mmCIF file of C-alpha atoms in Angstrom:
data_model
loop_
_atom_site.group_PDB
_atom_site.id
_atom_site.type_symbol
_atom_site.label_atom_id
_atom_site.label_comp_id
_atom_site.label_asym_id
_atom_site.label_seq_id
_atom_site.Cartn_x
_atom_site.Cartn_y
_atom_site.Cartn_z
ATOM 1 C CA MET A 1 -0.013 0.118 -0.542
ATOM 2 C CA ALA A 2 3.287 2.177 0.115
ATOM 3 C CA THR A 3 2.797 3.065 -3.261
ATOM 4 C CA LEU A 4 -0.749 4.442 -2.895
ATOM 5 C CA THR A 5 -0.423 6.424 -0.223
ATOM 6 C CA ARG A 6 3.094 7.841 -0.444
ATOM 7 C CA PRO A 7 3.016 11.703 -1.081
ATOM 8 C CA LEU A 8 3.293 12.852 -4.123
ATOM 9 C CA PRO A 9 5.756 16.219 -5.646
ATOM 10 C CA ALA A 10 3.839 19.111 -5.698
ATOM 11 C CA VAL A 11 4.492 19.219 -9.209
ATOM 12 C CA ALA A 12 2.071 16.347 -9.073
ATOM 13 C CA ARG A 13 -0.907 18.778 -7.366
ATOM 14 C CA SER A 14 -0.716 21.842 -9.003
ATOM 15 C CA SER A 15 -3.564 20.858 -10.966
ATOM 16 C CA SER A 16 -6.492 23.510 -10.327
ATOM 17 C CA HIS A 17 -8.904 21.701 -12.487
ATOM 18 C CA ILE A 18 -10.902 19.009 -12.539
ATOM 19 C CA PRO A 19 -8.762 15.777 -15.473
ATOM 20 C CA TRP A 20 -11.503 15.309 -18.365
ATOM 21 C CA PHE A 21 -11.016 11.950 -17.714
ATOM 22 C CA ILE A 22 -13.012 12.384 -13.981
ATOM 23 C CA TRP A 23 -15.654 14.322 -15.703
ATOM 24 C CA CYS A 24 -15.723 10.981 -18.496
ATOM 25 C CA CYS A 25 -16.058 8.762 -15.723
ATOM 26 C CA ALA A 26 -19.061 10.988 -13.386
ATOM 27 C CA LEU A 27 -21.011 10.953 -16.823
ATOM 28 C CA ALA A 28 -20.283 6.648 -17.221
ATOM 29 C CA VAL A 29 -21.432 6.275 -13.673
ATOM 30 C CA THR A 30 -24.552 8.997 -14.388
ATOM 31 C CA SER A 31 -26.253 6.626 -17.362
ATOM 32 C CA VAL A 32 -25.947 3.196 -15.880
ATOM 33 C CA THR A 33 -27.998 4.740 -13.436
ATOM 34 C CA ILE A 34 -30.664 5.947 -15.380
ATOM 35 C CA GLY A 35 -30.311 2.830 -17.795
ATOM 36 C CA ALA A 36 -30.710 0.153 -15.211
ATOM 37 C CA HIS A 37 -33.354 1.711 -13.445
ATOM 38 C CA TRP A 38 -35.213 2.556 -17.354
ATOM 39 C CA ASP A 39 -34.065 -1.647 -18.453
ATOM 40 C CA VAL A 40 -36.370 -2.570 -15.351
ATOM 41 C CA SER A 41 -39.256 -0.158 -16.615
ATOM 42 C CA TRP A 42 -39.013 -1.180 -19.689
ATOM 43 C CA HIS A 43 -38.993 -5.094 -18.870
ATOM 44 C CA ARG A 44 -41.873 -4.027 -16.454
ATOM 45 C CA SER A 45 -43.654 -2.636 -19.198
ATOM 46 C CA ILE A 46 -43.014 -4.460 -22.237
ATOM 47 C CA GLY A 47 -41.337 -6.670 -21.309
ATOM 48 C CA ARG A 48 -38.296 -8.560 -23.192
ATOM 49 C CA ASP A 49 -37.032 -6.613 -26.494
ATOM 50 C CA THR A 50 -34.676 -6.482 -28.956
ATOM 51 C CA PHE A 51 -30.707 -5.534 -27.000
ATOM 52 C CA TRP A 52 -30.631 -2.777 -28.699
ATOM 53 C CA THR A 53 -33.113 -0.584 -26.731
ATOM 54 C CA PRO A 54 -32.189 3.057 -25.216
ATOM 55 C CA ALA A 55 -32.085 1.730 -22.097
ATOM 56 C CA HIS A 56 -29.480 -0.826 -22.597
ATOM 57 C CA ILE A 57 -27.426 1.931 -24.473
ATOM 58 C CA ALA A 58 -27.321 3.839 -21.883
ATOM 59 C CA ILE A 59 -26.351 1.172 -19.648
ATOM 60 C CA TYR A 60 -23.814 0.101 -21.550
ATOM 61 C CA LEU A 61 -22.177 3.652 -22.929
ATOM 62 C CA CYS A 62 -21.322 3.384 -19.456
ATOM 63 C CA GLY A 63 -18.908 0.928 -20.261
ATOM 64 C CA VAL A 64 -17.908 2.313 -23.018
ATOM 65 C CA LEU A 65 -16.526 5.758 -21.887
ATOM 66 C CA ALA A 66 -15.075 4.039 -18.486
ATOM 67 C CA GLY A 67 -13.037 1.631 -21.466
ATOM 68 C CA ILE A 68 -12.532 4.571 -23.337
ATOM 69 C CA ALA A 69 -11.176 6.984 -21.052
ATOM 70 C CA CYS A 70 -9.294 5.083 -18.829
ATOM 71 C CA GLY A 71 -8.042 2.879 -21.466
ATOM 72 C CA TYR A 72 -6.344 5.984 -23.004
ATOM 73 C CA LEU A 73 -5.552 7.697 -19.283
ATOM 74 C CA ILE A 74 -4.052 4.393 -19.243
ATOM 75 C CA PHE A 75 -1.480 4.300 -22.349
ATOM 76 C CA SER A 76 -1.000 8.007 -22.041
ATOM 77 C CA THR A 77 0.689 7.418 -18.708
ATOM 78 C CA THR A 78 2.376 4.337 -19.162
ATOM 79 C CA PHE A 79 4.201 5.804 -23.094
ATOM 80 C CA ARG A 80 4.424 9.141 -22.021
ATOM 81 C CA SER A 81 7.701 9.848 -20.206
ATOM 82 C CA ASP A 82 6.291 13.570 -19.785
ATOM 83 C CA SER A 83 2.894 11.942 -18.414
ATOM 84 C CA PRO A 84 2.108 14.364 -15.220
ATOM 85 C CA LEU A 85 0.303 11.869 -13.259
ATOM 86 C CA ARG A 86 3.220 8.956 -13.964
ATOM 87 C CA SER A 87 4.350 10.475 -10.207
ATOM 88 C CA GLY A 88 0.351 9.556 -8.941
ATOM 89 C CA SER A 89 0.929 6.510 -10.628
ATOM 90 C CA VAL A 90 1.407 2.388 -9.073
ATOM 91 C CA ARG A 91 2.391 -0.431 -12.131
ATOM 92 C CA VAL A 92 -0.051 -3.467 -12.562
ATOM 93 C CA LEU A 93 1.364 -5.794 -15.944
ATOM 94 C CA GLY A 94 4.143 -3.299 -16.532
ATOM 95 C CA PHE A 95 1.850 -0.890 -17.584
ATOM 96 C CA THR A 96 1.446 2.903 -14.760
ATOM 97 C CA ALA A 97 -1.379 4.560 -14.052
ATOM 98 C CA PRO A 98 -3.047 5.719 -11.098
ATOM 99 C CA LEU A 99 -4.883 2.372 -9.678
ATOM 100 C CA GLY A 100 -9.109 3.997 -10.220
ATOM 101 C CA ALA A 101 -7.990 3.815 -13.839
ATOM 102 C CA PHE A 102 -7.040 0.386 -13.473
ATOM 103 C CA LEU A 103 -10.773 -0.281 -11.830
ATOM 104 C CA CYS A 104 -12.329 2.004 -14.094
ATOM 105 C CA ALA A 105 -10.925 -0.142 -17.247
ATOM 106 C CA TRP A 106 -11.395 -2.953 -15.775
ATOM 107 C CA GLY A 107 -15.133 -2.181 -15.206
ATOM 108 C CA GLY A 108 -15.625 -1.345 -18.607
ATOM 109 C CA VAL A 109 -14.276 -4.584 -19.595
ATOM 110 C CA ALA A 110 -16.115 -6.398 -17.867
ATOM 111 C CA MET A 111 -19.758 -4.775 -18.536
ATOM 112 C CA ILE A 112 -18.716 -4.937 -21.999
ATOM 113 C CA THR A 113 -18.367 -8.733 -21.962
ATOM 114 C CA SER A 114 -21.423 -9.327 -20.215
ATOM 115 C CA ALA A 115 -23.684 -7.512 -22.670
ATOM 116 C CA PRO A 116 -23.501 -10.644 -25.212
ATOM 117 C CA PHE A 117 -23.781 -13.149 -22.351
ATOM 118 C CA ASP A 118 -27.446 -11.547 -21.605
ATOM 119 C CA ASN A 119 -28.185 -11.437 -24.885
ATOM 120 C CA TRP A 120 -27.776 -15.243 -24.759
ATOM 121 C CA TRP A 121 -29.008 -15.712 -21.527
ATOM 122 C CA HIS A 122 -32.738 -14.250 -22.686
ATOM 123 C CA ASN A 123 -32.349 -15.589 -25.780
ATOM 124 C CA ALA A 124 -32.314 -19.050 -24.162
ATOM 125 C CA TYR A 125 -34.348 -17.940 -20.646
ATOM 126 C CA GLY A 126 -36.332 -15.578 -22.022
ATOM 127 C CA LEU A 127 -37.837 -13.008 -19.912
ATOM 128 C CA ASP A 128 -36.183 -12.183 -16.723
ATOM 129 C CA VAL A 129 -37.381 -14.576 -13.296
ATOM 130 C CA LYS A 130 -35.147 -12.298 -11.230
ATOM 131 C CA ILE A 131 -32.630 -8.977 -10.846
ATOM 132 C CA VAL A 132 -29.316 -11.601 -10.219
ATOM 133 C CA SER A 133 -29.062 -13.606 -12.618
ATOM 134 C CA PRO A 134 -24.748 -14.416 -13.847
ATOM 135 C CA PRO A 135 -24.763 -12.109 -16.969
ATOM 136 C CA HIS A 136 -26.323 -9.045 -14.585
ATOM 137 C CA THR A 137 -24.349 -10.231 -12.092
ATOM 138 C CA LEU A 138 -21.060 -9.360 -13.745
ATOM 139 C CA LEU A 139 -22.783 -6.500 -15.194
ATOM 140 C CA VAL A 140 -23.118 -5.326 -12.084
ATOM 141 C CA THR A 141 -19.389 -6.250 -10.626
ATOM 142 C CA GLY A 142 -18.076 -4.301 -13.627
ATOM 143 C CA VAL A 143 -20.509 -1.197 -13.113
ATOM 144 C CA PHE A 144 -19.467 -1.763 -8.994
ATOM 145 C CA GLY A 145 -15.682 -1.237 -10.563
ATOM 146 C CA VAL A 146 -16.634 1.577 -12.709
ATOM 147 C CA GLU A 147 -18.097 3.307 -9.910
ATOM 148 C CA ILE A 148 -15.444 1.975 -7.142
ATOM 149 C CA GLY A 149 -12.566 3.232 -9.564
ATOM 150 C CA SER A 150 -14.294 6.598 -10.706
ATOM 151 C CA LEU A 151 -13.927 7.146 -6.066
ATOM 152 C CA PHE A 152 -10.384 6.384 -6.226
ATOM 153 C CA LEU A 153 -9.579 9.076 -9.404
ATOM 154 C CA ILE A 154 -11.154 11.620 -7.372
ATOM 155 C CA MET A 155 -10.188 10.861 -4.011
ATOM 156 C CA ALA A 156 -6.515 11.388 -5.332
ATOM 157 C CA ALA A 157 -7.306 14.036 -7.070
ATOM 158 C CA MET A 158 -8.870 15.566 -3.690
ATOM 159 C CA ASN A 159 -6.386 14.269 -1.663
ATOM 160 C CA ARG A 160 -3.640 15.650 -3.640
ATOM 161 C CA ALA A 161 -4.823 19.133 -3.515
ATOM 162 C CA GLN A 162 -4.594 19.992 0.118
ATOM 163 C CA GLU A 163 -2.993 23.591 -1.023
ATOM 164 C CA ASP A 164 -6.609 24.585 -3.053
ATOM 165 C CA PRO A 165 -9.171 24.833 -1.000
ATOM 166 C CA ALA A 166 -11.820 25.534 -3.969
ATOM 167 C CA LEU A 167 -10.798 22.911 -5.710
ATOM 168 C CA GLN A 168 -10.604 20.530 -3.465
ATOM 169 C CA ARG A 169 -14.640 21.432 -2.318
ATOM 170 C CA ARG A 170 -15.320 20.125 -6.265
ATOM 171 C CA LEU A 171 -14.185 17.116 -6.054
ATOM 172 C CA GLN A 172 -15.845 16.789 -2.456
ATOM 173 C CA PHE A 173 -19.406 17.712 -4.775
ATOM 174 C CA LEU A 174 -18.660 15.117 -7.220
ATOM 175 C CA LEU A 175 -17.548 12.376 -4.945
ATOM 176 C CA LEU A 176 -20.701 12.665 -2.890
ATOM 177 C CA TYR A 177 -22.285 12.738 -5.921
ATOM 178 C CA ILE A 178 -20.473 9.796 -6.970
ATOM 179 C CA ALA A 179 -21.182 7.832 -3.630
ATOM 180 C CA GLY A 180 -25.188 8.436 -3.957
ATOM 181 C CA LEU A 181 -25.594 7.246 -7.753
ATOM 182 C CA MET A 182 -23.793 4.019 -6.418
ATOM 183 C CA MET A 183 -26.124 4.010 -3.116
ATOM 184 C CA VAL A 184 -29.146 3.641 -6.110
ATOM 185 C CA LEU A 185 -26.882 1.000 -7.922
ATOM 186 C CA THR A 186 -26.319 -0.880 -4.137
ATOM 187 C CA MET A 187 -30.102 -0.751 -3.991
ATOM 188 C CA PHE A 188 -31.144 -2.197 -7.144
ATOM 189 C CA PHE A 189 -29.502 -5.401 -6.718
ATOM 190 C CA ARG A 190 -31.225 -5.335 -3.444
ATOM 191 C CA MET A 191 -34.844 -4.223 -4.964
ATOM 192 C CA GLU A 192 -36.252 -8.339 -4.608
ATOM 193 C CA TYR A 193 -35.317 -8.294 -1.074
ATOM 194 C CA THR A 194 -37.254 -4.545 -0.015
ATOM 195 C CA TRP A 195 -40.150 -4.907 -2.122
ATOM 196 C CA ASP A 196 -42.754 -2.701 -0.324
ATOM 197 C CA ILE A 197 -44.766 -5.584 0.339
ATOM 198 C CA LEU A 198 -41.929 -7.256 2.485
ATOM 199 C CA LEU A 199 -40.740 -4.555 4.372
ATOM 200 C CA HIS A 200 -42.724 -5.832 7.853
ATOM 201 C CA ARG A 201 -39.930 -8.827 7.318
ATOM 202 C CA ALA A 202 -36.845 -8.562 9.449
ATOM 203 C CA SER A 203 -34.930 -10.084 5.530
ATOM 204 C CA ALA A 204 -35.589 -6.420 4.412
ATOM 205 C CA TYR A 205 -33.608 -4.059 7.145
ATOM 206 C CA ILE A 206 -31.004 -7.117 6.946
ATOM 207 C CA SER A 207 -30.572 -6.649 3.055
ATOM 208 C CA VAL A 208 -30.057 -2.962 3.844
ATOM 209 C CA ALA A 209 -27.616 -3.334 7.209
ATOM 210 C CA ILE A 210 -25.607 -5.824 4.555
ATOM 211 C CA GLY A 211 -23.189 -2.965 3.457
ATOM 212 C CA VAL A 212 -25.283 -0.676 3.057
ATOM 213 C CA PRO A 213 -23.792 1.725 6.025
ATOM 214 C CA LEU A 214 -19.939 0.295 5.418
ATOM 215 C CA TYR A 215 -20.572 2.829 2.266
ATOM 216 C CA LEU A 216 -22.144 5.256 4.572
ATOM 217 C CA ALA A 217 -19.403 5.260 6.916
ATOM 218 C CA ALA A 218 -17.152 4.659 4.492
ATOM 219 C CA ILE A 219 -17.787 7.895 2.056
ATOM 220 C CA TRP A 220 -18.095 10.108 5.838
ATOM 221 C CA LYS A 221 -14.845 9.362 7.012
ATOM 222 C CA ALA A 222 -13.281 10.107 3.285
ATOM 223 C CA ALA A 223 -15.401 13.522 2.047
ATOM 224 C CA ARG A 224 -14.466 15.053 5.119
ATOM 225 C CA SER A 225 -17.852 16.636 4.726
ATOM 226 C CA ARG A 226 -20.247 16.663 8.158
ATOM 227 C CA TRP A 227 -23.361 15.685 6.278
ATOM 228 C CA ALA A 228 -22.043 12.962 4.129
ATOM 229 C CA CYS A 229 -24.631 10.188 4.674
ATOM 230 C CA THR A 230 -27.525 12.807 4.216
ATOM 231 C CA TRP A 231 -26.218 14.120 1.135
ATOM 232 C CA MET A 232 -25.697 10.856 0.142
ATOM 233 C CA SER A 233 -29.544 9.231 0.332
ATOM 234 C CA GLY A 234 -30.534 12.476 0.104
ATOM 235 C CA ILE A 235 -29.291 11.990 -3.741
ATOM 236 C CA TYR A 236 -30.702 8.487 -3.926
ATOM 237 C CA THR A 237 -34.069 9.405 -2.782
ATOM 238 C CA VAL A 238 -34.122 12.169 -5.066
ATOM 239 C CA PHE A 239 -33.194 9.996 -8.243
ATOM 240 C CA MET A 240 -35.510 7.344 -7.385
ATOM 241 C CA ILE A 241 -38.440 10.140 -7.015
ATOM 242 C CA GLY A 242 -36.881 10.922 -10.231
ATOM 243 C CA MET A 243 -37.599 8.647 -12.179
ATOM 244 C CA ILE A 244 -40.621 7.572 -10.765
ATOM 245 C CA LEU A 245 -42.095 11.472 -11.470
ATOM 246 C CA VAL A 246 -40.396 10.231 -15.195
ATOM 247 C CA LEU A 247 -41.107 7.471 -16.427
ATOM 248 C CA PRO A 248 -44.927 7.094 -16.985
ATOM 249 C CA LEU A 249 -45.043 10.207 -18.969
ATOM 250 C CA PHE A 250 -43.718 7.921 -22.493
ATOM 251 C CA PRO A 251 -45.772 5.208 -23.490
ATOM 252 C CA ALA A 252 -45.536 1.816 -23.541
ATOM 253 C CA GLU A 253 -47.500 -1.729 -24.596
ATOM 254 C CA PRO A 254 -46.771 -4.614 -23.288
ATOM 255 C CA LYS A 255 -44.724 -7.640 -26.076
ATOM 256 C CA LEU A 256 -45.136 -10.786 -24.229
ATOM 257 C CA GLY A 257 -48.234 -12.576 -22.533
ATOM 258 C CA PRO A 258 -50.057 -13.193 -20.555
ATOM 259 C CA VAL A 259 -50.831 -9.883 -19.723
ATOM 260 C CA TYR A 260 -52.458 -9.160 -16.510
ATOM 261 C CA GLN A 261 -52.276 -5.329 -16.106
ATOM 262 C CA ALA A 262 -53.679 -2.814 -18.829
ATOM 263 C CA VAL A 263 -50.296 -0.913 -19.399
ATOM 264 C CA THR A 264 -49.787 2.152 -21.849
ATOM 265 C CA GLN A 265 -47.064 3.717 -19.655
ATOM 266 C CA PHE A 266 -43.364 2.952 -18.811
ATOM 267 C CA ILE A 267 -43.845 1.303 -14.652
ATOM 268 C CA PRO A 268 -42.125 3.214 -11.959
ATOM 269 C CA PRO A 269 -39.856 1.784 -9.610
ATOM 270 C CA LYS A 270 -41.193 1.534 -6.000
ATOM 271 C CA PHE A 271 -40.769 3.917 -3.525
ATOM 272 C CA PRO A 272 -37.721 4.251 -1.908
ATOM 273 C CA PRO A 273 -36.756 2.923 1.625
ATOM 274 C CA LEU A 274 -36.497 5.961 3.538
ATOM 275 C CA ILE A 275 -32.329 5.990 4.032
ATOM 276 C CA ILE A 276 -32.214 8.962 4.287
ATOM 277 C CA VAL A 277 -33.865 9.233 7.942
ATOM 278 C CA PRO A 278 -30.838 6.733 9.561
ATOM 279 C CA ALA A 279 -28.462 8.528 7.763
ATOM 280 C CA VAL A 280 -28.857 11.779 9.559
ATOM 281 C CA LEU A 281 -28.907 10.212 12.220
ATOM 282 C CA LEU A 282 -25.532 8.541 11.499
ATOM 283 C CA ASP A 283 -24.363 12.297 10.845
ATOM 284 C CA LEU A 284 -25.266 13.483 13.906
ATOM 285 C CA LEU A 285 -24.657 10.790 16.085
ATOM 286 C CA TRP A 286 -20.527 10.508 14.489
ATOM 287 C CA ALA A 287 -20.207 14.065 14.598
ATOM 288 C CA LYS A 288 -19.790 13.582 17.539
ATOM 289 C CA ILE A 289 -18.007 10.294 18.324
ATOM 290 C CA GLY A 290 -17.275 9.648 14.975
ATOM 291 C CA GLU A 291 -13.609 10.091 15.609
ATOM 292 C CA ARG A 292 -13.774 7.490 18.542
ATOM 293 C CA HIS A 293 -12.843 3.818 18.382
ATOM 294 C CA LYS A 294 -13.855 2.681 15.726
ATOM 295 C CA LEU A 295 -15.165 -0.722 17.633
ATOM 296 C CA LEU A 296 -17.559 1.411 20.003
ATOM 297 C CA VAL A 297 -18.350 3.523 17.424
ATOM 298 C CA SER A 298 -19.684 0.587 15.003
ATOM 299 C CA LEU A 299 -21.529 -0.868 17.968
ATOM 300 C CA VAL A 300 -23.100 2.639 18.816
ATOM 301 C CA SER A 301 -23.861 3.408 14.446
ATOM 302 C CA GLY A 302 -25.710 -0.396 13.918
ATOM 303 C CA PRO A 303 -28.512 -0.526 16.725
ATOM 304 C CA VAL A 304 -28.901 3.534 15.206
ATOM 305 C CA PHE A 305 -29.015 2.626 11.601
ATOM 306 C CA VAL A 306 -31.717 0.177 11.803
ATOM 307 C CA LEU A 307 -33.385 1.340 14.661
ATOM 308 C CA GLY A 308 -33.650 4.269 12.402
ATOM 309 C CA LEU A 309 -34.676 2.704 9.615
ATOM 310 C CA VAL A 310 -37.663 0.543 11.027
ATOM 311 C CA ALA A 311 -38.883 3.328 12.906
ATOM 312 C CA ALA A 312 -39.300 5.382 9.606
ATOM 313 C CA GLU A 313 -40.141 2.758 7.642
ATOM 314 C CA TRP A 314 -42.118 0.515 8.737
ATOM 315 C CA PRO A 315 -45.302 2.626 9.291
ATOM 316 C CA PHE A 316 -44.902 4.542 5.877
ATOM 317 C CA ALA A 317 -45.031 1.127 4.929
ATOM 318 C CA SER A 318 -48.453 0.304 6.243
ATOM 319 C CA PHE A 319 -49.097 3.987 4.387
ATOM 320 C CA LEU A 320 -48.453 2.151 0.720
ATOM 321 C CA MET A 321 -51.334 0.085 1.321
ATOM 322 C CA THR A 322 -53.609 1.909 1.031
ATOM 323 C CA ASP A 323 -55.148 3.608 -1.731
ATOM 324 C CA ALA A 324 -53.842 7.114 -0.283
ATOM 325 C CA SER A 325 -51.136 6.043 -1.183
ATOM 326 C CA LYS A 326 -51.938 5.539 -5.853
ATOM 327 C CA ASN A 327 -50.893 7.929 -6.990
ATOM 328 C CA ARG A 328 -47.891 10.081 -9.446
ATOM 329 C CA PHE A 329 -45.870 10.448 -6.071
ATOM 330 C CA PHE A 330 -45.342 7.472 -3.745
ATOM 331 C CA ALA A 331 -46.741 5.278 -6.985
ATOM 332 C CA THR A 332 -48.486 2.028 -6.145
ATOM 333 C CA GLY A 333 -50.926 1.765 -8.560
ATOM 334 C CA TYR A 334 -48.766 1.084 -11.308
ATOM 335 C CA HIS A 335 -48.169 -2.982 -11.360
ATOM 336 C CA SER A 336 -45.971 -4.637 -14.520
ATOM 337 C CA PHE A 337 -47.870 -6.566 -16.903
ATOM 338 C CA ASP A 338 -47.369 -9.970 -16.267
ATOM 339 C CA ILE A 339 -48.754 -9.210 -12.412
ATOM 340 C CA PRO A 340 -52.129 -11.375 -11.802
ATOM 341 C CA SER A 341 -54.430 -9.539 -9.765
ATOM 342 C CA TRP A 342 -54.518 -11.709 -6.810
ATOM 343 C CA SER A 343 -51.435 -10.798 -5.955
ATOM 344 C CA ALA A 344 -50.236 -9.189 -2.689
ATOM 345 C CA GLU A 345 -48.653 -5.755 -5.006
ATOM 346 C CA VAL A 346 -52.343 -5.315 -6.496
ATOM 347 C CA THR A 347 -54.285 -6.565 -3.018
ATOM 348 C CA ARG A 348 -51.639 -4.352 -1.184
ATOM 349 C CA HIS A 349 -51.507 -6.386 1.959
ATOM 350 C CA PHE A 350 -48.382 -7.298 3.393
ATOM 351 C CA VAL A 351 -46.913 -11.042 2.711
ATOM 352 C CA ASN A 352 -45.709 -13.234 5.949
ATOM 353 C CA PRO A 353 -45.619 -10.327 7.508
ATOM 354 C CA GLU A 354 -43.565 -11.266 11.107
ATOM 355 C CA HIS A 355 -43.966 -9.295 14.830
ATOM 356 C CA GLY A 356 -42.980 -10.660 18.000
ATOM 357 C CA LEU A 357 -39.570 -12.329 18.612
ATOM 358 C CA VAL A 358 -38.728 -13.462 15.614
ATOM 359 C CA LEU A 359 -39.002 -9.933 14.235
ATOM 360 C CA TRP A 360 -36.761 -9.146 16.967
ATOM 361 C CA ARG A 361 -34.501 -11.549 15.927
ATOM 362 C CA GLY A 362 -34.678 -10.369 12.972
ATOM 363 C CA LEU A 363 -33.118 -6.626 13.673
ATOM 364 C CA ALA A 364 -30.860 -8.382 15.996
ATOM 365 C CA MET A 365 -29.004 -10.205 13.444
ATOM 366 C CA ALA A 366 -29.262 -6.366 11.341
ATOM 367 C CA SER A 367 -28.288 -4.546 13.783
ATOM 368 C CA LEU A 368 -25.251 -6.494 14.186
ATOM 369 C CA TYR A 369 -24.517 -7.190 10.355
ATOM 370 C CA ALA A 370 -24.916 -2.386 10.206
ATOM 371 C CA ALA A 371 -22.525 -3.234 13.327
ATOM 372 C CA ILE A 372 -19.409 -4.920 11.046
ATOM 373 C CA SER A 373 -20.334 -2.774 7.900
ATOM 374 C CA VAL A 374 -19.462 0.843 9.091
ATOM 375 C CA TRP A 375 -16.625 -1.030 11.213
ATOM 376 C CA LEU A 376 -16.100 -2.277 7.518
ATOM 377 C CA GLY A 377 -16.374 1.671 6.041
ATOM 378 C CA LEU A 378 -14.071 3.255 8.397
ATOM 379 C CA LEU A 379 -11.627 1.783 8.335
ATOM 380 C CA LEU A 380 -12.301 1.710 3.916
ATOM 381 C CA GLY A 381 -12.610 5.894 4.192
ATOM 382 C CA GLU A 382 -9.462 6.401 6.584
ATOM 383 C CA TRP A 383 -7.535 4.349 3.779
ATOM 384 C CA MET A 384 -8.836 5.919 1.181
ATOM 385 C CA ARG A 385 -7.861 10.021 2.715
ATOM 386 C CA LYS A 386 -4.650 8.403 2.495
ATOM 387 C CA ILE A 387 -4.870 7.062 -1.688
ATOM 388 C CA GLN A 388 -2.765 9.688 -3.791
ATOM 389 C CA ARG A 389 -2.248 7.232 -6.715
#
């Protein structure tokens, strides 16, 4: 790790603007975040269509942009002896470039590789039954590579900009923006476990507790922003509400059967879980004790995160089961064309709700997982604060 954290010469820290390749990576992450939810809406509204849908193009544009930008960055830094980034780079398999560039390039390659795999999977097995399929897993792994690589590129530039507060603030905002989109993606992969009809089960909160507090803790520590968690969860929430409001504006018609619902427009995603509530609580808590012993902070933060989320989400989920939520904002009146009228999603009732000891045992496990996630996140964030390459 010494090659990542050793201080760089002053000449390597003199840039006063955000490099073009960082903007390109930010555009790539934005494109895939929009495309992923657009694609799910496409499947829920139209069904299996040609591979070359606009949603798919938006998804794979991420891999193309990241691959081209960071591929150029790797070759340019490796073969140009006068490259200003050489002193801020690491060596991998004989190539020289910033660590984030290698991660982004690998992620881009993984995404592009998943494209023909996904097309074959659909042709062989038809419409997706689950979001978590082998080609989608490869795709999401590639997207995470692009996102984490982008974070590392931003962190390296941010850590080198100690003498330029204005540049550091711009990089900090961009870091929080990318982290917010990462929250969108990680919650996207939990979609099947956090469906509104499952929110009175401990399993929904366990799925969120495994990993989400890690993001919050790592970015809070790395970004040097008191309200980092609030910003991340706020970006996630605004993005999801934006998709809810925009997607139904466009017409759509099912192309597969059986058709149980009369769909005439794109089906939006479900209203997002209220992660912003425990995020605000963690920001307030960590402002007081965040710099103390990591284990102590983690043991306190885990229950705060889970109980804060349950306190907000439990009654809100009950509201989502009522007719009052069937409007353009909360969007519980939209259903995929293949959802039968007798299903729990249409009749609006919870599936196997839990109570008493069973529920509290599950929430205790969720608190433990959240505490472990916070501990790992604090360790990761502390390391990220030292990245300069």
